[in-house]
PDB file of C-alpha atoms and ligand atoms in Angstrom:
ATOM      1  CA  MET A   1      -4.947   5.702 -20.848  1.00 87.00           C
ATOM      2  CA  PRO A   2      -5.036   4.109 -17.333  1.00 96.00           C
ATOM      3  CA  VAL A   3      -2.792   5.869 -14.601  1.00 98.00           C
ATOM      4  CA  ILE A   4      -1.578   3.348 -11.778  1.00 98.00           C
ATOM      5  CA  SER A   5      -0.139   4.744  -8.829  1.00 98.00           C
ATOM      6  CA  PHE A   6       1.979   3.047  -6.108  1.00 98.00           C
ATOM      7  CA  ALA A   7       1.149   4.283  -2.715  1.00 98.00           C
ATOM      8  CA  THR A   8       1.571   3.530   1.088  1.00 97.00           C
ATOM      9  CA  SER A   9       2.813   5.547   3.857  1.00 94.00           C
ATOM     10  CA  LYS A  10       5.100   2.468   5.227  1.00 93.00           C
ATOM     11  CA  GLY A  11       8.669   2.860   3.856  1.00 93.00           C
ATOM     12  CA  GLY A  12      10.006   0.046   2.285  1.00 95.00           C
ATOM     13  CA  ALA A  13       6.809  -1.847   1.494  1.00 96.00           C
ATOM     14  CA  GLY A  14       7.333  -2.628  -1.898  1.00 97.00           C
ATOM     15  CA  LYS A  15       6.058   0.456  -3.827  1.00 98.00           C
ATOM     16  CA  THR A  16       9.009   1.129  -6.201  1.00 98.00           C
ATOM     17  CA  THR A  17       9.544  -2.788  -6.735  1.00 98.00           C
ATOM     18  CA  SER A  18       6.200  -3.668  -7.521  1.00 98.00           C
ATOM     19  CA  ALA A  19       6.030  -0.469 -10.106  1.00 98.00           C
ATOM     20  CA  ILE A  20       9.299  -1.849 -11.888  1.00 98.00           C
ATOM     21  CA  VAL A  21       7.629  -5.420 -12.220  1.00 97.00           C
ATOM     22  CA  LEU A  22       4.393  -4.437 -13.375  1.00 97.00           C
ATOM     23  CA  GLY A  23       5.791  -1.807 -15.602  1.00 97.00           C
ATOM     24  CA  THR A  24       8.382  -4.127 -17.144  1.00 96.00           C
ATOM     25  CA  GLU A  25       5.936  -6.858 -17.554  1.00 96.00           C
ATOM     26  CA  LEU A  26       3.329  -4.439 -19.271  1.00 97.00           C
ATOM     27  CA  ALA A  27       6.187  -3.201 -21.465  1.00 96.00           C
ATOM     28  CA  GLU A  28       6.350  -6.582 -23.075  1.00 94.00           C
ATOM     29  CA  GLY A  29       3.281  -6.112 -25.122  1.00 95.00           C
ATOM     30  CA  THR A  30       2.730  -1.882 -24.967  1.00 97.00           C
ATOM     31  CA  GLU A  31       4.210   1.399 -24.365  1.00 98.00           C
ATOM     32  CA  VAL A  32       4.783   2.321 -20.632  1.00 98.00           C
ATOM     33  CA  ILE A  33       5.982   5.607 -19.027  1.00 98.00           C
ATOM     34  CA  MET A  34       6.787   5.455 -15.281  1.00 98.00           C
ATOM     35  CA  ILE A  35       6.753   8.380 -13.326  1.00 98.00           C
ATOM     36  CA  ASP A  36       9.483   8.582 -10.566  1.00 98.00           C
ATOM     37  CA  ALA A  37       7.452  10.882  -7.866  1.00 98.00           C
ATOM     38  CA  ASP A  38       9.606   9.922  -4.924  1.00 97.00           C
ATOM     39  CA  PRO A  39      12.205  12.459  -4.138  1.00 96.00           C
ATOM     40  CA  ALA A  40      14.586  10.089  -3.090  1.00 96.00           C
ATOM     41  CA  LYS A  41      14.479   8.918  -6.729  1.00 97.00           C
ATOM     42  CA  ARG A  42      14.672   5.054  -6.726  1.00 97.00           C
ATOM     43  CA  LEU A  43      12.833   4.552  -9.765  1.00 98.00           C
ATOM     44  CA  THR A  44      15.151   6.829 -11.865  1.00 98.00           C
ATOM     45  CA  ARG A  45      18.285   5.260 -10.275  1.00 98.00           C
ATOM     46  CA  TRP A  46      16.768   1.512 -11.356  1.00 98.00           C
ATOM     47  CA  SER A  47      16.380   2.864 -14.692  1.00 97.00           C
ATOM     48  CA  SER A  48      20.176   3.882 -15.074  1.00 97.00           C
ATOM     49  CA  LEU A  49      21.421   0.517 -13.959  1.00 96.00           C
ATOM     50  CA  ALA A  50      20.558  -1.129 -17.500  1.00 95.00           C
ATOM     51  CA  PRO A  51      19.105  -0.503 -20.809  1.00 93.00           C
ATOM     52  CA  LEU A  52      15.492  -0.645 -20.636  1.00 93.00           C
ATOM     53  CA  PRO A  53      13.397  -2.103 -23.549  1.00 91.00           C
ATOM     54  CA  PRO A  54      12.337   0.886 -26.007  1.00 93.00           C
ATOM     55  CA  SER A  55       8.545   0.460 -24.778  1.00 97.00           C
ATOM     56  CA  VAL A  56       9.681   1.773 -21.230  1.00 97.00           C
ATOM     57  CA  LYS A  57      10.267   5.248 -20.525  1.00 97.00           C
ATOM     58  CA  VAL A  58      11.189   6.652 -16.947  1.00 98.00           C
ATOM     59  CA  VAL A  59      10.292  10.305 -16.484  1.00 98.00           C
ATOM     60  CA  ARG A  60      11.432  12.008 -13.022  1.00 98.00           C
ATOM     61  CA  SER A  61       8.609  14.421 -11.913  1.00 98.00           C
ATOM     62  CA  GLN A  62       9.511  18.054 -11.246  1.00 97.00           C
ATOM     63  CA  GLY A  63       6.969  18.180  -8.187  1.00 96.00           C
ATOM     64  CA  GLU A  64       3.556  18.958  -6.853  1.00 96.00           C
ATOM     65  CA  ARG A  65       3.254  21.902  -9.432  1.00 97.00           C
ATOM     66  CA  PHE A  66       3.941  19.643 -12.375  1.00 98.00           C
ATOM     67  CA  ILE A  67       2.413  16.230 -11.522  1.00 98.00           C
ATOM     68  CA  GLN A  68      -0.817  16.986 -13.163  1.00 97.00           C
ATOM     69  CA  ASP A  69       0.587  18.032 -16.659  1.00 98.00           C
ATOM     70  CA  GLU A  70       3.485  15.440 -16.353  1.00 98.00           C
ATOM     71  CA  ILE A  71       0.449  12.694 -16.118  1.00 98.00           C
ATOM     72  CA  SER A  72      -1.439  14.117 -18.993  1.00 98.00           C
ATOM     73  CA  ASP A  73       1.511  14.404 -21.370  1.00 98.00           C
ATOM     74  CA  ALA A  74       2.381  10.791 -20.476  1.00 98.00           C
ATOM     75  CA  GLN A  75      -1.165   9.476 -21.225  1.00 98.00           C
ATOM     76  CA  ARG A  76      -0.992  11.000 -24.591  1.00 97.00           C
ATOM     77  CA  GLU A  77       2.321   8.891 -25.205  1.00 97.00           C
ATOM     78  CA  ALA A  78       1.881   5.729 -23.656  1.00 98.00           C
ATOM     79  CA  SER A  79      -0.979   3.109 -23.074  1.00 98.00           C
ATOM     80  CA  PHE A  80      -0.181   2.814 -19.353  1.00 98.00           C
ATOM     81  CA  VAL A  81       1.153   5.546 -16.895  1.00 98.00           C
ATOM     82  CA  LEU A  82       2.969   4.074 -13.540  1.00 98.00           C
ATOM     83  CA  ILE A  83       3.628   6.258 -10.718  1.00 98.00           C
ATOM     84  CA  ASP A  84       6.164   5.663  -8.170  1.00 98.00           C
ATOM     85  CA  LEU A  85       5.324   7.863  -4.976  1.00 98.00           C
ATOM     86  CA  GLU A  86       7.042   8.661  -1.859  1.00 97.00           C
ATOM     87  CA  GLY A  87       6.223   6.811   1.315  1.00 93.00           C
ATOM     88  CA  SER A  88       4.622   9.856   3.127  1.00 89.00           C
ATOM     89  CA  ALA A  89       1.603  11.902   2.522  1.00 87.00           C
ATOM     90  CA  SER A  90       2.262  15.166   0.492  1.00 93.00           C
ATOM     91  CA  ARG A  91       0.568  17.349  -1.751  1.00 95.00           C
ATOM     92  CA  LEU A  92       2.436  15.492  -4.759  1.00 97.00           C
ATOM     93  CA  THR A  93       1.181  12.262  -3.502  1.00 97.00           C
ATOM     94  CA  SER A  94      -2.342  13.683  -3.277  1.00 96.00           C
ATOM     95  CA  PHE A  95      -2.170  14.942  -6.417  1.00 97.00           C
ATOM     96  CA  ALA A  96      -1.034  11.846  -8.155  1.00 98.00           C
ATOM     97  CA  ILE A  97      -3.637   9.696  -6.275  1.00 98.00           C
ATOM     98  CA  ALA A  98      -6.180  12.224  -7.507  1.00 97.00           C
ATOM     99  CA  GLU A  99      -5.551  11.372 -10.956  1.00 97.00           C
ATOM    100  CA  SER A 100      -5.267   7.581 -10.635  1.00 98.00           C
ATOM    101  CA  ASP A 101      -7.516   5.149 -12.138  1.00 98.00           C
ATOM    102  CA  LEU A 102      -5.819   2.496  -9.740  1.00 98.00           C
ATOM    103  CA  VAL A 103      -3.877   2.873  -6.538  1.00 98.00           C
ATOM    104  CA  ILE A 104      -1.981  -0.329  -5.729  1.00 98.00           C
ATOM    105  CA  ILE A 105      -0.881  -0.401  -2.102  1.00 98.00           C
ATOM    106  CA  PRO A 106       1.700  -2.934  -1.522  1.00 98.00           C
ATOM    107  CA  SER A 107       1.937  -4.373   2.108  1.00 98.00           C
ATOM    108  CA  GLY A 108       3.887  -6.722   3.959  1.00 96.00           C
ATOM    109  CA  GLU A 109       2.350  -9.287   6.544  1.00 95.00           C
ATOM    110  CA  GLU A 110       3.470  -7.055   9.403  1.00 94.00           C
ATOM    111  CA  GLN A 111       1.041  -5.151  11.688  1.00 95.00           C
ATOM    112  CA  GLN A 112       3.072  -1.608  10.719  1.00 96.00           C
ATOM    113  CA  ASP A 113       2.489  -2.523   7.140  1.00 96.00           C
ATOM    114  CA  ALA A 114      -1.576  -3.333   7.658  1.00 97.00           C
ATOM    115  CA  ASP A 115      -1.887  -0.112   9.640  1.00 97.00           C
ATOM    116  CA  ALA A 116      -0.298   1.891   6.855  1.00 97.00           C
ATOM    117  CA  ALA A 117      -2.277   0.507   4.457  1.00 97.00           C
ATOM    118  CA  ILE A 118      -5.273   1.322   6.247  1.00 97.00           C
ATOM    119  CA  GLU A 119      -4.058   4.931   6.790  1.00 97.00           C
ATOM    120  CA  THR A 120      -3.630   4.952   2.948  1.00 97.00           C
ATOM    121  CA  LEU A 121      -6.970   3.632   2.049  1.00 97.00           C
ATOM    122  CA  ALA A 122      -8.392   6.457   4.435  1.00 97.00           C
ATOM    123  CA  GLU A 123      -6.321   8.980   2.030  1.00 96.00           C
ATOM    124  CA  ILE A 124      -7.416   7.725  -0.974  1.00 97.00           C
ATOM    125  CA  GLU A 125     -10.997   7.860   0.002  1.00 97.00           C
ATOM    126  CA  MET A 126     -10.562  11.214   1.367  1.00 95.00           C
ATOM    127  CA  GLU A 127      -9.030  12.358  -2.001  1.00 96.00           C
ATOM    128  CA  GLY A 128     -12.182  10.727  -4.049  1.00 97.00           C
ATOM    129  CA  ARG A 129     -14.563  12.528  -1.835  1.00 97.00           C
ATOM    130  CA  ALA A 130     -12.766  15.874  -2.617  1.00 94.00           C
ATOM    131  CA  ARG A 131     -12.787  15.107  -6.352  1.00 93.00           C
ATOM    132  CA  ARG A 132     -16.570  13.271  -6.265  1.00 95.00           C
ATOM    133  CA  ARG A 133     -15.287  10.241  -7.711  1.00 96.00           C
ATOM    134  CA  ALA A 134     -14.448   6.734  -6.100  1.00 96.00           C
ATOM    135  CA  ILE A 135     -10.828   6.015  -6.829  1.00 98.00           C
ATOM    136  CA  PRO A 136     -10.290   2.414  -7.009  1.00 98.00           C
ATOM    137  CA  SER A 137      -7.511   0.724  -5.018  1.00 98.00           C
ATOM    138  CA  ALA A 138      -5.914  -2.485  -4.080  1.00 98.00           C
ATOM    139  CA  ILE A 139      -3.851  -4.013  -1.801  1.00 98.00           C
ATOM    140  CA  LEU A 140      -0.847  -6.067  -3.183  1.00 98.00           C
ATOM    141  CA  PHE A 141       0.975  -8.174  -0.169  1.00 97.00           C
ATOM    142  CA  ALA A 142       4.561  -7.873  -1.129  1.00 97.00           C
ATOM    143  CA  ARG A 143       7.840  -9.278   0.527  1.00 95.00           C
ATOM    144  CA  THR A 144       5.687 -12.264   1.472  1.00 95.00           C
ATOM    145  CA  SER A 145       6.935 -15.856   1.990  1.00 91.00           C
ATOM    146  CA  ALA A 146       5.890 -18.493  -0.178  1.00 86.00           C
ATOM    147  CA  ALA A 147       5.680 -20.720   2.587  1.00 87.00           C
ATOM    148  CA  VAL A 148       2.482 -21.676   4.700  1.00 88.00           C
ATOM    149  CA  LYS A 149       1.142 -18.595   6.530  1.00 89.00           C
ATOM    150  CA  SER A 150       1.746 -18.036  10.074  1.00 92.00           C
ATOM    151  CA  LYS A 151      -1.289 -17.273  12.618  1.00 94.00           C
ATOM    152  CA  LEU A 152      -0.291 -13.526  12.479  1.00 93.00           C
ATOM    153  CA  GLU A 153      -0.085 -13.353   8.676  1.00 93.00           C
ATOM    154  CA  LYS A 154      -3.236 -14.862   8.252  1.00 94.00           C
ATOM    155  CA  HIS A 155      -4.611 -12.664  10.778  1.00 95.00           C
ATOM    156  CA  ILE A 156      -2.920  -9.544   9.040  1.00 96.00           C
ATOM    157  CA  HIS A 157      -4.698 -11.187   5.640  1.00 95.00           C
ATOM    158  CA  ARG A 158      -7.990 -10.862   7.482  1.00 95.00           C
ATOM    159  CA  GLU A 159      -7.811  -7.467   8.710  1.00 95.00           C
ATOM    160  CA  LEU A 160      -7.041  -6.117   5.269  1.00 97.00           C
ATOM    161  CA  MET A 161      -9.688  -8.284   3.460  1.00 96.00           C
ATOM    162  CA  LYS A 162     -12.217  -6.566   5.775  1.00 96.00           C
ATOM    163  CA  VAL A 163     -11.109  -2.822   4.669  1.00 96.00           C
ATOM    164  CA  GLY A 164     -10.181  -3.037   1.265  1.00 96.00           C
ATOM    165  CA  ARG A 165      -9.778  -5.113  -2.110  1.00 97.00           C
ATOM    166  CA  VAL A 166      -6.965  -7.596  -2.023  1.00 98.00           C
ATOM    167  CA  MET A 167      -5.249  -8.892  -4.935  1.00 97.00           C
ATOM    168  CA  LYS A 168      -5.186 -12.535  -5.171  1.00 95.00           C
ATOM    169  CA  THR A 169      -1.516 -12.147  -6.692  1.00 94.00           C
ATOM    170  CA  GLU A 170       1.109 -11.573  -4.007  1.00 96.00           C
ATOM    171  CA  LEU A 171       4.759 -10.393  -4.807  1.00 96.00           C
ATOM    172  CA  HIS A 172       6.744 -13.170  -2.875  1.00 96.00           C
ATOM    173  CA  ARG A 173      10.037 -11.908  -1.272  1.00 95.00           C
ATOM    174  CA  ARG A 174      12.409 -13.512  -3.778  1.00 95.00           C
ATOM    175  CA  THR A 175      16.133 -12.336  -4.855  1.00 94.00           C
ATOM    176  CA  ALA A 176      15.204 -11.919  -8.160  1.00 94.00           C
ATOM    177  CA  PHE A 177      13.172  -8.738  -7.231  1.00 95.00           C
ATOM    178  CA  SER A 178      15.667  -7.320  -4.510  1.00 95.00           C
ATOM    179  CA  SER A 179      18.369  -7.534  -7.212  1.00 94.00           C
ATOM    180  CA  LEU A 180      16.261  -5.285  -9.747  1.00 94.00           C
ATOM    181  CA  HIS A 181      17.659  -2.278  -7.807  1.00 95.00           C
ATOM    182  CA  ASN A 182      21.347  -3.753  -8.255  1.00 92.00           C
ATOM    183  CA  ALA A 183      21.225  -4.924 -11.677  1.00 92.00           C
ATOM    184  CA  GLY A 184      18.241  -2.956 -13.233  1.00 92.00           C
ATOM    185  CA  GLY A 185      16.277  -4.382 -15.837  1.00 89.00           C
ATOM    186  CA  GLY A 186      12.784  -6.229 -15.313  1.00 88.00           C
ATOM    187  CA  ALA A 187      11.930  -9.165 -13.583  1.00 80.00           C
ATOM    188  CA  SER A 188      11.857 -11.154 -17.184  1.00 73.00           C
ATOM    189  CA  PRO A 189      15.045 -10.784 -19.137  1.00 60.00           C
ATOM    190  CA  VAL A 190      15.329  -7.723 -21.202  1.00 50.00           C
ATOM    191  CA  ARG A 191      15.093  -8.189 -24.759  1.00 51.00           C
ATOM    192  CA  PRO A 192      17.560  -6.162 -26.803  1.00 49.00           C
ATOM    193  CA  SER A 193      16.255  -3.099 -28.635  1.00 48.00           C
TER     194      SER A 193
HETATM  195  N1  ATP B 201       9.068  -8.855  -3.558  1.00 76.62           N
HETATM  196  C1  ATP B 201      10.320  -8.687  -3.119  1.00 76.62           C
HETATM  197  N2  ATP B 201      11.296  -9.732  -2.789  1.00 76.62           N
HETATM  198  C2  ATP B 201      12.516  -9.141  -2.439  1.00 76.62           C
HETATM  199  N3  ATP B 201      13.058  -8.235  -1.640  1.00 76.62           N
HETATM  200  C3  ATP B 201      11.987  -7.099  -2.094  1.00 76.62           C
HETATM  201  C4  ATP B 201      10.725  -7.441  -2.533  1.00 76.62           C
HETATM  202  N4  ATP B 201       9.729  -6.351  -2.760  1.00 76.62           N
HETATM  203  C5  ATP B 201      10.860  -5.353  -2.220  1.00 76.62           C
HETATM  204  N5  ATP B 201      11.993  -5.794  -1.788  1.00 76.62           N
HETATM  205  C6  ATP B 201      13.292  -4.806  -1.179  1.00 76.62           C
HETATM  206  O1  ATP B 201      12.500  -4.567  -0.257  1.00 76.62           O
HETATM  207  C7  ATP B 201      13.347  -3.173   0.060  1.00 76.62           C
HETATM  208  C8  ATP B 201      12.431  -2.046  -0.182  1.00 76.62           C
HETATM  209  O2  ATP B 201      11.540  -2.276  -1.593  1.00 76.62           O
HETATM  210  P1  ATP B 201      11.161  -0.948  -2.310  1.00 76.62           P
HETATM  211  O3  ATP B 201      11.979   0.061  -2.536  1.00 76.62           O
HETATM  212  O4  ATP B 201      10.242  -1.682  -3.359  1.00 76.62           O
HETATM  213  O5  ATP B 201      10.080  -0.270  -1.407  1.00 76.62           O
HETATM  214  P2  ATP B 201       9.229   1.005  -1.382  1.00 76.62           P
HETATM  215  O6  ATP B 201       7.801   1.214  -0.543  1.00 76.62           O
HETATM  216  O7  ATP B 201       9.470   1.547  -2.573  1.00 76.62           O
HETATM  217  O8  ATP B 201      10.428   1.819  -0.520  1.00 76.62           O
HETATM  218  P3  ATP B 201      10.529   3.543   0.144  1.00 76.62           P
HETATM  219  O9  ATP B 201       9.214   4.034   0.705  1.00 76.62           O
HETATM  220  O10 ATP B 201      11.864   3.748   0.635  1.00 76.62           O
HETATM  221  O11 ATP B 201      10.305   4.189  -1.578  1.00 76.62           O
HETATM  222  C9  ATP B 201      14.240  -3.279  -1.504  1.00 76.62           C
HETATM  223  O12 ATP B 201      15.656  -3.207  -0.912  1.00 76.62           O
HETATM  224  C10 ATP B 201      13.885  -4.108  -2.301  1.00 76.62           C
HETATM  225  O13 ATP B 201      14.747  -4.811  -2.959  1.00 76.62           O
HETATM  226 MG1   MG B 202      10.228   3.412  -3.225  1.00 76.62          MG
END
């Protein structure tokens, strides 16, 4: 069953938020396990804010020595396994990336975000080389404005399109997304269990 992780070395880029949005949307149709592999535990905190649909389970990773088993256990139980990673390189991050079928790299439209996305792409490539397989990755523009793009924003898009695959979908900056961390639940209304 597919394992999708969310990684970038830029803190606050939108990893946890994108994981929540994708996880809760997928859970409308199938079983999803979300692994919180960030010591800051923001995904776990989100999961405690409001009741989750029965098709979503959030599991806290016990750390680098356990992550591989946690992923295989989750794969046996659910159709999709999503992993929320911390914003800095660590053995835990490396192990999770190595086990992933897709790594989503959220990025804002600022130079620091783009630099971090490029750094993360390089890290994914290194992991892939070590494992002798290409690990698919995709950049997701997050926290973007729905308005017409500025010159700088267009430049950042072009730069990232040169170095990696960029998703057509963007996660625009919306109060509905930031309030997930305050009210819990998913982007769509949670159906009662
Ligand atoms: N699409 C969005 N619209 C509005 N706010 C957003 C969006 N994406 C993220 N945010 C806000 O930006 C902040 C950082 O987002 P998030 O926690 O998802 O980033 P992160 O990459 O997981 O951060 P960290 O590296 O600290 O784990 C949060 O306060 C969140 O509410
Ligand atoms: Mg996070």
